Structures are given as C-alpha cells and as structure tokens.
Amino acid sequence: MQPANLHRRAARAAAVFTALFLVLLALVAAHWGPLGTVDRDIVVSLHHSAVRHHGFTRANRVLTDWFWDPWTMRALLAVAVGWLLWRREWRLALWVAVTAALGTALQQAVKAALGRERPRWPNPVDSAHYAAFPSGHPLTATVAFGLLLWLLALHGAPAKWLRLMAAVGAVSVLGVGFTRLYLGVHWPSDVLAGWLLGTALVYGAIASYEYVQSRTREREASPEGRTRS
C-alpha cells in the first residue's frame, strides 16, 4: 500500500472509531435505559460467577493486576521507545511516546468529566479507583499492542512475527476487558469505550505519522529540497 493511501485509510478509520466512541459517550451521559439494562445484566451474571469460583477469580486478578496492568503496557512501550531512540528514529519514538501519553490524558479527562460510578456490590471480589468510563486497562492494552504491531510492520518484520503479535494482542486486549467485567469493577460499555478510544488513537497516530513522512519525502524530492540538501 502506498504511504498516501495508508495515511488516508488510517485517518478514515480513526474518524470512524472516534465517532463510535462519541456516540457511546453520549448514550452513557444520557443514561440511556437499554444500555444500562444490558450493562447491569452482564455484570450481575459475571459477579455471581466470580463470587462462587474463587480460583478463577484469583487468576483474573493476577492477569489484570500484573500481565495486563496499564503500567505493564506502558513498560512495553517504554522499551519500544528506547529501542527507537537507540536506532536514532527520533520522530517515530516521539510519536509512540506522545500517543501513549495522550491515551492516558484522554482517559483521565473523560473519567473526570463524566464521573460515572463503578458497579457496587455487597460482596466485592476486587476494587478500583477513579471513575468508570472509559476503562483504562482495555484502552492502554489496545494502544500498546496496536502501536507495537504497527512498529513491527514498519520495520519489515516477517509475516509470522506479525501474526504472533496480532494473536498476542487480540488475546490481551479481549482478555483484559473480560477481567475488568468478571471482577465487577467496570460496566461493559466502559470496556467497549476503552477499545474504541484506544483504536482511534492508534489509527490517528498512524495517519498523522504517515502524513508527516509523506510531506517530508515530497519536500526532499522537490528541486528546492534537493538544493537545500
């Protein structure tokens, strides 16, 4: 795919996922009844299971608190940024770092603005802080694995490595969303919002980076650019 087509397709995808996130945000802010009913039905059913199956609940806590914790995801991206800096790919390192930071900032801003309460239980199996919407665990995992997959593709990784990263990313992104629901600390719409916003951020990063890269190549290829160089 040509870079020009790539940045346009990524920009369209970013716009679609952003629009879906905003629609979901509006429904949650409006306390739309059908959405609230679905949210409650799902978390009540999962909470009953979590209370009964202590071993499975402990496994979910380990996964969500260690393997798929946002700080674990940020550490993975920090390693990637360090590798890019070592290779002197300054612009790409900046793009990854800014995208990760923007995801955290947007997550906290929306949480503070909406102030949605988390599910409350007389017999909780886990606890969490801050407001509920959007869920930070799925958002951070989506951003982390989306950016890592993009970096592998940019650097010409073999198809088998791309498939492996895609598989690990899919399991992690879906899995962490499930753990947040199973442990009763989020509504399903919180998790969906994290996935949507995280995907929008990844596509936005790809679109903006490819656009800047294409403009840079055009300037370098122009007669004025060749003269200056």
Coordinates of C-alpha atoms in Angstrom, one line a residue:
M1 CA 0.0 0.0 0.0
Q2 CA 1.3 3.5 -0.9
P3 CA 2.0 5.8 2.0
A4 CA -0.5 8.4 0.8
N5 CA -3.2 5.7 0.7
L6 CA -2.2 4.4 4.1
H7 CA -2.5 7.7 5.9
R8 CA -5.9 8.4 4.2
R9 CA -7.2 4.9 5.2
A10 CA -5.9 5.3 8.7
A11 CA -7.4 8.7 9.0
R12 CA -10.8 7.4 8.0
A13 CA -10.6 4.5 10.4
A14 CA -9.6 7.0 13.2
A15 CA -12.6 9.1 12.4
V16 CA -15.0 6.1 12.4
F17 CA -13.8 4.8 15.8
T18 CA -13.8 8.3 17.3
A19 CA -17.4 8.8 16.1
L20 CA -18.4 5.4 17.6
F21 CA -16.7 6.4 20.9
L22 CA -18.6 9.7 21.0
V23 CA -21.9 8.1 20.3
L24 CA -21.3 5.7 23.2
L25 CA -20.2 8.5 25.4
A26 CA -23.4 10.4 24.6
L27 CA -25.6 7.4 25.4
V28 CA -23.8 6.9 28.7
A29 CA -24.0 10.6 29.6
A30 CA -27.7 10.5 28.8
H31 CA -28.3 7.4 31.0
W32 CA -29.9 5.6 28.0
G33 CA -32.1 2.9 29.5
P34 CA -31.5 0.0 27.2
L35 CA -27.7 0.4 27.5
G36 CA -28.0 0.5 31.3
T37 CA -30.1 -2.7 31.3
V38 CA -27.5 -4.6 29.2
D39 CA -24.7 -3.3 31.3
R40 CA -26.4 -4.5 34.5
D41 CA -27.5 -7.9 33.2
I42 CA -23.9 -8.7 32.1
V43 CA -22.1 -7.6 35.2
V44 CA -24.6 -9.2 37.6
S45 CA -24.3 -12.6 35.9
L46 CA -20.5 -12.4 35.9
H47 CA -20.3 -11.2 39.5
H48 CA -22.4 -14.2 40.7
S49 CA -19.8 -16.5 38.9
A50 CA -16.9 -14.6 40.4
V51 CA -18.2 -14.9 43.9
R52 CA -18.6 -18.7 43.5
H53 CA -15.4 -19.6 41.7
H54 CA -12.6 -18.3 43.9
G55 CA -9.8 -19.9 41.9
F56 CA -10.8 -18.4 38.6
T57 CA -11.4 -15.1 40.3
R58 CA -7.8 -15.1 41.6
A59 CA -6.5 -15.9 38.2
N60 CA -8.3 -13.0 36.7
R61 CA -6.9 -10.7 39.4
V62 CA -3.4 -11.9 38.6
L63 CA -3.9 -11.3 34.9
T64 CA -5.4 -7.8 35.3
D65 CA -3.0 -6.6 38.0
W66 CA 0.2 -7.9 36.6
F67 CA 0.2 -9.2 33.0
W68 CA -2.3 -6.7 31.5
D69 CA -1.9 -3.9 34.0
P70 CA -1.6 -0.4 32.3
W71 CA 1.9 0.0 33.8
T72 CA 3.0 -3.2 32.3
M73 CA 1.7 -2.0 28.9
R74 CA 3.4 1.4 29.4
A75 CA 6.7 -0.5 30.2
L76 CA 6.4 -2.4 26.9
L77 CA 6.0 0.9 25.0
A78 CA 8.9 2.4 27.0
V79 CA 11.1 -0.4 25.8
A80 CA 10.0 0.2 22.2
V81 CA 10.7 3.9 22.6
G82 CA 14.1 3.2 24.0
W83 CA 14.9 0.8 21.0
L84 CA 13.8 3.5 18.6
L85 CA 16.0 6.1 20.3
W86 CA 18.9 3.7 20.1
R87 CA 18.3 3.4 16.4
R88 CA 18.1 7.3 16.2
E89 CA 14.5 7.1 14.9
W90 CA 13.6 10.3 16.8
R91 CA 10.4 11.1 15.1
L92 CA 8.9 7.7 15.5
A93 CA 10.0 7.4 19.1
L94 CA 8.2 10.8 19.7
W95 CA 5.1 9.6 18.0
V96 CA 4.8 6.4 20.1
A97 CA 5.5 8.3 23.4
V98 CA 3.0 11.1 22.6
T99 CA 0.3 8.6 21.6
A100 CA 0.7 6.7 24.8
A101 CA 0.7 9.8 26.9
L102 CA -2.3 11.2 25.0
G103 CA -4.2 8.0 25.7
T104 CA -3.7 8.3 29.5
A105 CA -4.6 12.0 29.4
L106 CA -7.8 11.5 27.5
Q107 CA -8.8 8.6 29.6
Q108 CA -8.4 10.6 32.8
A109 CA -10.1 13.7 31.3
V110 CA -13.2 11.8 30.2
K111 CA -13.4 9.9 33.6
A112 CA -13.3 13.3 35.4
A113 CA -15.8 15.0 33.1
L114 CA -18.3 12.2 33.1
G115 CA -17.8 10.9 36.7
R116 CA -19.6 7.6 36.0
E117 CA -19.8 5.4 39.1
R118 CA -18.5 1.8 39.0
P119 CA -20.7 -1.2 39.8
R120 CA -21.2 -1.6 43.6
W121 CA -21.5 -4.9 45.3
P122 CA -22.3 -6.0 48.9
N123 CA -19.6 -8.7 48.4
P124 CA -17.0 -7.3 46.1
V125 CA -14.2 -9.5 44.8
D126 CA -11.9 -6.6 43.7
S127 CA -11.7 -2.8 43.9
A128 CA -10.6 0.0 41.6
H129 CA -10.2 3.8 41.8
Y130 CA -11.3 6.8 39.8
A131 CA -14.5 6.9 37.7
A132 CA -15.6 4.1 35.4
F133 CA -15.8 5.4 31.9
P134 CA -13.8 4.6 29.9
S135 CA -11.9 1.6 31.2
G136 CA -8.2 2.3 31.3
H137 CA -7.0 -1.3 31.2
P138 CA -8.5 -2.1 27.7
L139 CA -7.6 1.4 26.4
T140 CA -4.0 1.1 27.4
A141 CA -3.7 -2.5 26.1
T142 CA -5.3 -1.5 22.8
V143 CA -2.9 1.4 22.4
A144 CA 0.2 -0.7 23.4
F145 CA -0.4 -3.7 21.2
G146 CA -1.7 -1.6 18.3
L147 CA 1.5 0.6 18.3
L148 CA 3.7 -2.5 18.7
L149 CA 2.1 -4.2 15.8
W150 CA 2.5 -1.0 13.7
L151 CA 6.2 -0.7 14.6
L152 CA 6.8 -4.3 13.6
A153 CA 5.1 -3.7 10.2
L154 CA 7.1 -0.5 9.7
H155 CA 10.3 -2.3 10.2
G156 CA 9.5 -5.1 7.9
A157 CA 9.0 -7.9 10.4
P158 CA 8.3 -11.3 8.9
A159 CA 4.7 -12.3 8.5
K160 CA 4.9 -14.9 11.2
W161 CA 6.0 -12.3 13.8
L162 CA 3.2 -10.0 12.7
R163 CA 0.7 -12.9 13.1
L164 CA 2.1 -13.7 16.5
M165 CA 1.9 -10.1 17.7
A166 CA -1.6 -9.8 16.4
A167 CA -2.6 -13.0 18.2
V168 CA -1.0 -12.0 21.5
G169 CA -2.5 -8.5 21.2
A170 CA -6.0 -9.8 20.4
V171 CA -5.9 -12.2 23.4
S172 CA -4.6 -9.5 25.7
V173 CA -7.0 -6.8 24.6
L174 CA -10.1 -9.0 24.8
G175 CA -8.8 -10.8 27.9
V176 CA -8.2 -7.7 29.9
G177 CA -11.6 -6.4 29.0
F178 CA -13.1 -9.7 30.3
T179 CA -11.2 -9.5 33.6
R180 CA -12.5 -6.0 34.3
L181 CA -16.1 -7.2 33.8
Y182 CA -15.6 -10.5 35.7
L183 CA -14.1 -8.7 38.7
G184 CA -17.0 -6.4 38.8
V185 CA -15.1 -3.1 38.5
H186 CA -16.5 -1.9 35.2
W187 CA -19.6 -1.9 33.1
P188 CA -19.4 -3.4 29.6
S189 CA -19.9 0.0 28.0
D190 CA -16.8 1.2 29.9
V191 CA -14.7 -1.6 28.4
L192 CA -16.1 -1.0 24.9
A193 CA -15.3 2.7 25.2
G194 CA -11.7 1.8 26.1
W195 CA -11.4 -0.4 23.0
L196 CA -12.9 2.2 20.7
L197 CA -10.9 5.2 22.0
G198 CA -7.7 3.1 22.0
T199 CA -8.2 2.0 18.4
A200 CA -9.0 5.6 17.4
L201 CA -5.7 6.7 18.9
V202 CA -3.6 4.1 17.2
Y203 CA -5.1 4.9 13.8
G204 CA -4.7 8.6 14.5
A205 CA -1.0 8.1 15.2
I206 CA -0.5 6.1 12.1
A207 CA -2.4 8.6 9.9
S208 CA -0.5 11.6 11.3
Y209 CA 2.9 10.0 11.2
E210 CA 2.4 8.8 7.6
Y211 CA 1.2 12.2 6.5
V212 CA 4.2 14.0 8.0
Q213 CA 6.5 11.4 6.5
S214 CA 4.9 11.8 3.0
R215 CA 5.2 15.6 3.2
T216 CA 8.9 15.2 4.2
R217 CA 9.6 12.9 1.3
E218 CA 7.9 15.4 -1.1
R219 CA 10.0 18.3 0.2
E220 CA 13.2 16.3 -0.1
A221 CA 12.2 15.2 -3.7
S222 CA 11.4 18.8 -4.9
P223 CA 14.1 20.8 -6.6
E224 CA 14.2 23.3 -3.7
G225 CA 14.6 20.5 -1.2
R226 CA 17.5 18.9 -3.3
T227 CA 19.1 22.3 -3.5
R228 CA 19.0 22.9 0.3
S229 CA 20.3 19.4 1.0

